[in-house]
Coordinates of C-alpha atoms in Angstrom, one line a residue:
X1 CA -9.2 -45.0 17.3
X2 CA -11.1 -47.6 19.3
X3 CA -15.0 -46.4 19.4
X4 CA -17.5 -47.7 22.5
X5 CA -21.1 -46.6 21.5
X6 CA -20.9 -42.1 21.1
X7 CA -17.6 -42.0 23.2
X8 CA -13.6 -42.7 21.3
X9 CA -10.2 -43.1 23.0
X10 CA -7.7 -41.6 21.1
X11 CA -3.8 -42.8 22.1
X12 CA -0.5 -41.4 20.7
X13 CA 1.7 -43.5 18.3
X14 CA 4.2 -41.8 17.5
X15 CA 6.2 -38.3 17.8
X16 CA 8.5 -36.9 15.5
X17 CA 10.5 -33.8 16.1
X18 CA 11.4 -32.5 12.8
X19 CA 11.9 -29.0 12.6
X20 CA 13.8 -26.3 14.8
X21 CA 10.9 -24.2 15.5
X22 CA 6.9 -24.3 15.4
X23 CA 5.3 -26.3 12.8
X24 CA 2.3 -23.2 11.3
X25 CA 1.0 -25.7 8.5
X26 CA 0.7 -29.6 7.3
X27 CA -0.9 -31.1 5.0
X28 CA -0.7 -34.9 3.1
X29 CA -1.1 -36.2 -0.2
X30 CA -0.8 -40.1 -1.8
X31 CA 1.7 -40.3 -5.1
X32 CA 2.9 -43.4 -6.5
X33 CA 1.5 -45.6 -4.1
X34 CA 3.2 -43.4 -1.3
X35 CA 1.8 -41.3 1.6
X36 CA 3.7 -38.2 2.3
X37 CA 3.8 -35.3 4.8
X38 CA 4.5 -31.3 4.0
X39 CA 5.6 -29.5 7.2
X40 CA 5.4 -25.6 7.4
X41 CA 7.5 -24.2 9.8
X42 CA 8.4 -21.3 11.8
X43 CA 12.3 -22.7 11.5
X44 CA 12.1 -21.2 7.6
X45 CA 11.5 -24.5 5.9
X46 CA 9.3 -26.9 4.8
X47 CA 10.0 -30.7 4.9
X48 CA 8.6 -33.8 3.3
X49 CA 8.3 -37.1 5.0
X50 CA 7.6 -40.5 4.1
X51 CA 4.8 -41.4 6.4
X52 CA 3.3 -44.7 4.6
X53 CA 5.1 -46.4 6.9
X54 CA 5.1 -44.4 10.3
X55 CA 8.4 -45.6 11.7
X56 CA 10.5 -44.1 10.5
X57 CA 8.8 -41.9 8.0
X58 CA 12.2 -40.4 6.7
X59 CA 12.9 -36.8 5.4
X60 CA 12.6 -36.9 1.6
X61 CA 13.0 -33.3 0.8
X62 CA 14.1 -30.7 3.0
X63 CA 12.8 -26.9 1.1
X64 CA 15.6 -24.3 2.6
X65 CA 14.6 -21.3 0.2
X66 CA 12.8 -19.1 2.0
X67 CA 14.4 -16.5 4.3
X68 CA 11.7 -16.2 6.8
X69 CA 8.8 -18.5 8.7
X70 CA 7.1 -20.7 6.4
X71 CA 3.3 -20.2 6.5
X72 CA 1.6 -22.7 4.6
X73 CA 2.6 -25.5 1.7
X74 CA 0.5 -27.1 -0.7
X75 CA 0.7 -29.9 -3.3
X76 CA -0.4 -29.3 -6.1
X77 CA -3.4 -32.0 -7.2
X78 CA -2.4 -33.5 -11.0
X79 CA 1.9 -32.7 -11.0
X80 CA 4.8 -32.7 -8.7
X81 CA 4.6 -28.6 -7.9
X82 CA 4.8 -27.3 -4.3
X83 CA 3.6 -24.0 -3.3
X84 CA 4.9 -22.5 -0.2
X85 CA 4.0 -19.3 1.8
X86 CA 6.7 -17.0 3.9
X87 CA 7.0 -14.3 6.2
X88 CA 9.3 -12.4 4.0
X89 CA 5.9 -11.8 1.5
X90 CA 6.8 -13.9 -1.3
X91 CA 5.4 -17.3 -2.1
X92 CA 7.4 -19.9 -4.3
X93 CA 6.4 -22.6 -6.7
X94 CA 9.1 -25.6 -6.4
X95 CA 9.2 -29.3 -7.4
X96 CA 9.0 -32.7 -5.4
X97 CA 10.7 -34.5 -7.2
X98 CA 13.8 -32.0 -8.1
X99 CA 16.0 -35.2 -9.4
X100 CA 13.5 -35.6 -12.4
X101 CA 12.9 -31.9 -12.7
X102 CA 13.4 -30.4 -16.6
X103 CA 14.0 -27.0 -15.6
X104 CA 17.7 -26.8 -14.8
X105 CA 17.7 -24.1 -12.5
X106 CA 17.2 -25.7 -9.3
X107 CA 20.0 -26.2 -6.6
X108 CA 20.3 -29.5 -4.5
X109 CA 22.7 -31.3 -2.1
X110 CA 22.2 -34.0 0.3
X111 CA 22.5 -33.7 3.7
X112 CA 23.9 -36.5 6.2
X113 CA 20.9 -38.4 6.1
X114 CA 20.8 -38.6 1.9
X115 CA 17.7 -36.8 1.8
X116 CA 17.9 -33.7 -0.5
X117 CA 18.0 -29.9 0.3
X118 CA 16.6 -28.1 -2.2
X119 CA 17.9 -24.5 -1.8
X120 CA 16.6 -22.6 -5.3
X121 CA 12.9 -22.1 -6.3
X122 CA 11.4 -22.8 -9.4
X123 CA 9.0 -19.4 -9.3
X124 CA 9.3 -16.5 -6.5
X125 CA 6.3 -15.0 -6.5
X126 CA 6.2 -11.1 -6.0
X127 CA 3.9 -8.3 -5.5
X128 CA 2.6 -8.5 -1.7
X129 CA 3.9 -6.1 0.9
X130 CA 3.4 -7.8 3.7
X131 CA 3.6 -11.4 5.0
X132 CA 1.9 -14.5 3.1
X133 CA 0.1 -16.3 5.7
X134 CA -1.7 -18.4 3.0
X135 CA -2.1 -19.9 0.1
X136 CA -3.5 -22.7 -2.4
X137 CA -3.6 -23.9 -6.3
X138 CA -6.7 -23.1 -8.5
X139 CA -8.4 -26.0 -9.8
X140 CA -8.2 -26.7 -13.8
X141 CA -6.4 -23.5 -15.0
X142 CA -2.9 -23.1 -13.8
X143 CA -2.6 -20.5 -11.5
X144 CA -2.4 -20.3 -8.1
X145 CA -3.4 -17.9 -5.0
X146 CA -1.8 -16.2 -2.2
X147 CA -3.4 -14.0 0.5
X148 CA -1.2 -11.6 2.8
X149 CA -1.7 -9.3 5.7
X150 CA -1.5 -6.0 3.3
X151 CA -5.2 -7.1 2.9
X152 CA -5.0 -8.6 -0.4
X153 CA -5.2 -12.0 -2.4
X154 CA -3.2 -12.3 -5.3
X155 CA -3.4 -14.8 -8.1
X156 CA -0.3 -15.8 -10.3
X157 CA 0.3 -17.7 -13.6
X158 CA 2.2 -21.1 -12.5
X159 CA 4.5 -20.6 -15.4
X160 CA 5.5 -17.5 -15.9
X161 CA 4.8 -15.6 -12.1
X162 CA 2.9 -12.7 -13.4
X163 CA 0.5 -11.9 -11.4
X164 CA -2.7 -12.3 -13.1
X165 CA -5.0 -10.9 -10.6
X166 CA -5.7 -9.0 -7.3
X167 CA -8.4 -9.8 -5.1
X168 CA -9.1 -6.8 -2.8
X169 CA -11.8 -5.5 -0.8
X170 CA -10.8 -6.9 3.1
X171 CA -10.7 -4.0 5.3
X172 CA -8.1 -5.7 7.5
X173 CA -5.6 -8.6 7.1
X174 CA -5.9 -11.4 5.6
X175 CA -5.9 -15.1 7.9
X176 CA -6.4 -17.8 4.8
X177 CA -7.4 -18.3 1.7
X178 CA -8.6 -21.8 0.4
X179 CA -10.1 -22.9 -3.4
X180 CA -12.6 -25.5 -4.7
X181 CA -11.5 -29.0 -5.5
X182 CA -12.9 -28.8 -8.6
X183 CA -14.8 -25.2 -9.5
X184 CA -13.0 -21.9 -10.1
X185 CA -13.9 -20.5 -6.4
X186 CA -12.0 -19.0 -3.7
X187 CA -12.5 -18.3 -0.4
X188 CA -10.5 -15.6 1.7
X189 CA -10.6 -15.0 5.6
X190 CA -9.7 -12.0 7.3
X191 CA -9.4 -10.3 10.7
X192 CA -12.3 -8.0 9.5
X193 CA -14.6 -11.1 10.9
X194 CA -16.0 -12.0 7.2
X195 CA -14.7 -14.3 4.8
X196 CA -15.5 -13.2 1.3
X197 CA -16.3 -15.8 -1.6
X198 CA -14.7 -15.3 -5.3
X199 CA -16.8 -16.7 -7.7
X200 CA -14.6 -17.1 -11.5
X201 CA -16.6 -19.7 -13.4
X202 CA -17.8 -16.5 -15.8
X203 CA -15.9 -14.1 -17.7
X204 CA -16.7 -11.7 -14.9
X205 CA -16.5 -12.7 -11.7
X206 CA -18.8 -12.2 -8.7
X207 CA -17.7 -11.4 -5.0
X208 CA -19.9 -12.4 -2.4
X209 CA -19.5 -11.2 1.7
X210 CA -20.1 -13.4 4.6
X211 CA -21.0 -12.0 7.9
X212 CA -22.2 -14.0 11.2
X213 CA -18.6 -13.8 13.1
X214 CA -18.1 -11.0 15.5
X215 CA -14.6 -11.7 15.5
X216 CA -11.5 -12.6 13.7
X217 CA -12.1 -15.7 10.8
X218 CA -9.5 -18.0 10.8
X219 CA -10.1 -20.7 8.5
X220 CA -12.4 -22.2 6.0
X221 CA -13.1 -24.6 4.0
X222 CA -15.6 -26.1 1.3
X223 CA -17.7 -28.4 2.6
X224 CA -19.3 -30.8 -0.7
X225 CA -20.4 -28.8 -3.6
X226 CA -22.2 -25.9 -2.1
X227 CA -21.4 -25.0 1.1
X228 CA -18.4 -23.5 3.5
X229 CA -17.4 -23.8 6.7
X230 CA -15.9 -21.1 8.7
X231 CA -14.1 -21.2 12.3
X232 CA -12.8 -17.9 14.2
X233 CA -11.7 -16.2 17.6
X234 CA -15.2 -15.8 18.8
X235 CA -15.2 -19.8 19.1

């Protein structure tokens, strides 16, 4: 961006057409001295691209296990986990890095281009009854949260898939869900115009309700340590 006193001039530098379909989610991270790109998309898959260098940013990973649109993907902070959110209302836990995975269970090929297809989660995670439009990983315990248009948020145990926990109380469905960087909080948004905030730094947790949209919340976020920023359909 090129700045001239309060006004910028933005110009395009590149396009990439990666998937099939609509792109719903992406989202970045830096590993081992490497920028890459998770792709969410409407096309049932989520990719991963090289992007330190923008040309050509190649496909690293191409994630085909999901059997419907992919919602939302997330790395996970500290490891090489992936969480991804589908349509079909299930969410799965897979690896980056499936060559140096442990687990054994995990299906790969290459494709023309050498860049692996992963096929075969490490987790499918169960228990919602409607699609998973959303979802993100607890910080410093390891679990993990989805949120669904049946209303509900659910929160699993990254090892084992059990779900641990149900967050309920949305009287409509639920648009995202998003957690502290470093507390045990959660925020969900829903078409019912709040967003509710899920407090578990104590043995018993607290819920608190936001109102001040007249219309459908459709994203938030946590803004520093103490504050969160909505955005909905009433602008």
């Amino acid at each position: 961006f090129k700045g001239q006193q309060n006004s910028s001039i933005g110009y395009l530098m590149r396009t990439y057409d990666w998937h099939k379909d609509g792109i719903w989610y992406i989202t970045s991270c830096f590993k081992n001295n490497r920028q890459y790109t998770a792709t969410a998309s409407a096309d049932g898959t989520v990719q991963i691209h090289d992007v330190t260098r923008f040309d050509p940013a190649p496909l690293i990973l191409n994630y085909t296990g999901h059997q419907s649109s992919v919602n939302c993907v997330k790395f996970h902070k500290t490891n090489d986990l992936m969480l991804s959110a589908s349509g079909e209302g299930k969410a799965h836990i897979w690896r980056f890095a499936p060559k140096d995975s442990d687990f054994g269970i995990e299906q790969t090929s290459q494709d023309e281009t050498g860049s692996i297809v992963l096929k075969t989660p490490l987790l499918e995670l169960t228990g919602h009854q409607n699609v998973v439009i959303s979802c993100d990983w607890l910080s410093g315990i390891d679990q993990c949260v989805t949120a669904s248009w049946d209303r509900n948020a659910n929160i699993y145990d990254i090892h084992t898939g059990e779900l641990v926990f149900q967050l309920t109380g949305h009287d409509q469905e639920l648009t995202d869900v998003s957690c502290h960087d470093s507390n045990r909080l959660i925020v969900t948004a829903s078409q019912d115009t709040t967003f509710r905030l899920w407090d578990f730094r104590d043995p018993i947790h607290s819920v608190s309700v936001f109102q001040g949209h007249n219309r459908a919340v459709r994203s938030t976020a946590f803004l520093l340590n103490d504050k969160i920023i909505s955005g909905g359909d009433d602008r």
